[in-house]
Amino acid sequence: MREVKSSKAYKDKAKAASAKPAALGEDIDLSAFAASAEEQPYEADPSKLPAKAKEQMMEAGVILEDTSQRSGTYIQMDNTPVHFSSQQEGVEVMAISQALEKYDWLSDYWWQAVAVDTDKYTAHVELSQGNGYFIRALPGKKTIYPVQACLYLAKAKLAQNVHNIIIAEENSELHIVTGCTTAFGEEPGLHLGVSEFYIKRGAKVTFTMIHSWNPEIAVRPRTGTIIEQDGLFLSNYVLMKPVRSLQMYPAAKCVGENAIVRYNSILMAPPGSHMDIGSRVLLNAKGAKTEIISRALTTGGTIIARGYIEGNAPEVKGHLECRGLILQEKGVIHAIPELKGNLAGIDLSHEAAVGKIAEEEVEYLMARGLTRTEATATIVRGFLRVDIEGLPPQLDAELKRAIEASEKELM
Amino acid sequence: MLEIKHLNVAVEGREILRDVNLNIGTGETHALFGPNGSGKTTLLMAIMGFPRYQVTKGKIIFKGKDITKLAVDERARLGIGISFQRPPVVRGVKTRDMVSAAMGGEGDEKSIAKLAERADLTEFLDRDINYGFSGGEIKRAELLQLMAQRPELTLLDEPESGVDLVNIALIGELLNELLEKGCPIRKRKCMGLIITHTGHILEYVNVRTGYVMLDGRVVCQGDPHEILATIKEKGYEECARCVK
C-alpha cells in the first residue's frame, strides 16, 4: 500500500504546528508514544480476524461474524487497514491511502473541514503517515444498513494516527457505525483521529460512534463537517467505558440553506476518567437548524460538557441541551453551553442541568414497588435514553443495546 | 384491614399528626376532609412510608401486620398504592416504564396497551411520565399505574383537583374499578382512603365513612355526605367550633 499523498503545503503547515498545544484539554506528550507500528496482514474475510479482537470490536458495535446487515466494513489495526470492503453498490469503502491513489479529486477535500494546523495532534496525523477510511455514497444512493468501521489499537504505547474522509454525494443517504477500541487493558496508548465529513446537497448522513477505551488511553479526535443545502448530519456519540483523557470538540458548518445538524452524546465517566467533550455548530445559511443534546453521567470521573452554537444567517434555529447526573460524591460535571447570535431574527436557546438523582423521583418509583436499586437503575436508564430521530430501526436498537450493556455494568 | 393506632408523625422534626386513630375495614372506602395544612397528605405519606414522614408514636397495621417500620417499596409490594396529588416528572422514564414497574415487571405490551386505553392514555405511553401532562392527564396517569399495581389499599390524594368535569367522570369510573365497586360488598377486598377538598369525587365513588382532620387530629367521624354538607354550608370553622 502506498503512502498517503499530501501536498508540501500541508506538510509545511503541519511542521509549523507540530508543537502547538490544543486550545482545550491536557497536553499529551507525543514523544511518549511510538509513531509507527508493525504492519498487520490484510484479511479478505473479516470473520477470520483474531477472536479476541473480534470480541472487543463487538463491544464497540462492530460485527464481523455476519456482515449481511452492513453496507460495508473497514477495519484498521494500529495504523494498518486490515480489511475494507463494500457490500452495496453505490457505496465505496476503502483505505484513504487507496482512495487518494484512485481519485485525484480527493485532494480537494483533504484538510478542508479540519485545519491541518489546528494543533499538534492534527499536525502529527499529517506528518506521521497513518491511514484511515474513505466512505462515499454515490449521488442518489440510499443505504439502509450501515457501513461499519473499527479503529483498533493493538499495540500499547503507540500513537494511532487516523485520517478519515466521508462524502455523501447529492441526495444520497449513508449510515455509519464506528467503533473504536483497544486490545490491551491497562497500558497507555494514544488515538489521534481526524475525520472530515462532506454532506452534499440533499444528502443525509447518520454517524454513530461508540468508544470503548481503557483507563490509560488518551484520545484526541478532530472532526469537521460541512453540510450543504437541505443536507442532514446526525451524529451520535457514546462513551460508556473508562478513558484516561479524552478531548474533542467536533465542529459542523451549515453552509447551505436549510441544512440540519444534530449531535447526541451519551457520556459516562468512572473514577479516573477525564472527558472534555463538546459539539460546535455554525449556522451560516438561511434556515439552518441544529440541536445539540448531551447526557453526562459520572460515577467519580470528570466531564466537561461543552456546546457552542453560532447563528450567522437569517431564520436559523438552534437548541442546546446538557443534562448531567452525578452518581457519586467525587464526580464532576461542568456544563459550558454557549450561544452566539450575530444578527436579528435568529432563534437560539439552551438548557443545562447538573445534579444528583432526585430523592423524590426514586421514592415515586419505589411507591410502585421497585426497590431503591431498581428505581435508581430505571431513572439512570431513562436519563441515558435519548430519543434519536432519523436512525434506521435496526441501528437504533443496536445503539440502545450497547448503552444498556454498559448500564448493567454501572449498576 | 388498615388500622392506625395513636399515630404521631413529624416532618423535619416538627410534629404534624397527633394521636390519629382510623380503621378501614376490608372492602371499604373512606374519605378524609380538612382544610389546607391540616395534615391529610401527611397521613397518606406516613401510611405509604415515605422516609420524610417520621412516625414518632403509634402503629400502622395492614392486614394484621405491623408495617410502621417497613420501607415504601415493601409496603407497595404488600398491597398499598398511592395516587399523588402532585407527582414528580421523571425525565426519560416513560409512562410505559411506570406501568410495567407497577405490574412488577411482568406486564406484556398487550396488557399495558389495554390499561392505557382504559385510562385514555394510549398516546402517553411513550412520553416521559408527567412531563407536560395536564391536571387531568396527571391524575389519570396515576390511576393507570395503580390499575397496573392492583393494590389492596389505595391512597388517593385529591384525585379530582385540577380536573375538568369530563375527566372527573372517567376518574370516578377508574376509581370504582380500582376499589372493586362492581363487586358485591361481601366479596370486595380493596380498600380506599381518599383525600378530597371539594368533595366532588363523592358523587362518583361510594364512600362509607368520612373523617375531618383539623390541626393534625381526626376530630370527627361519620357519614361522609353529612360531613361534606356541613362543611359546604358552614365551613371548617363549624368543625373547629363543634370540637371545642
XYZ file of C-alpha atoms in Angstrom, chain A residues 3-6 10-11 13-15 17-18 30 35 76 79 96 100 110-111 114-133 159-165 190-196 219-223:
58
model
C 1.774 6.174 1.482
C -0.926 8.781 1.742
C -0.131 11.640 -0.597
C -0.147 15.090 0.841
C 0.102 20.796 4.260
C 3.356 19.254 5.411
C 1.826 23.875 7.891
C 1.858 20.715 9.971
C 5.554 21.112 10.754
C 2.120 23.451 14.191
C 3.874 20.341 15.457
C 3.592 12.796 21.787
C 4.958 6.820 15.871
C -7.847 -0.659 10.925
C -2.044 2.145 11.548
C -7.866 6.560 2.480
C -6.174 9.095 -2.747
C -8.072 16.934 2.203
C -7.927 19.155 5.308
C -10.481 20.380 9.705
C -7.426 22.670 9.557
C -4.154 20.757 9.425
C -2.597 23.242 11.838
C -5.436 23.118 14.370
C -2.997 21.788 16.932
C -0.087 19.416 17.332
C -2.395 16.404 17.055
C -3.720 17.274 13.604
C -0.155 18.121 12.638
C 1.018 14.742 13.917
C -1.616 12.936 11.875
C -0.453 14.741 8.731
C 3.232 14.138 9.386
C 3.091 10.571 10.625
C 1.576 8.838 7.594
C -1.096 6.782 9.250
C -4.173 5.721 7.395
C -7.939 5.869 7.758
C -11.130 5.210 5.925
C 0.084 6.746 18.665
C -2.606 5.578 16.263
C -2.938 8.163 13.508
C -6.131 8.180 11.552
C -7.415 10.428 8.798
C -10.910 9.666 7.516
C -12.935 11.264 4.767
C -2.915 7.378 22.083
C -5.603 7.630 19.448
C -5.482 10.606 17.114
C -8.370 10.625 14.696
C -9.126 13.252 12.077
C -12.497 12.887 10.371
C -13.780 15.132 7.618
C -7.842 10.216 22.797
C -7.848 13.312 20.624
C -10.388 13.144 17.795
C -10.577 16.131 15.451
C -13.722 16.241 13.377
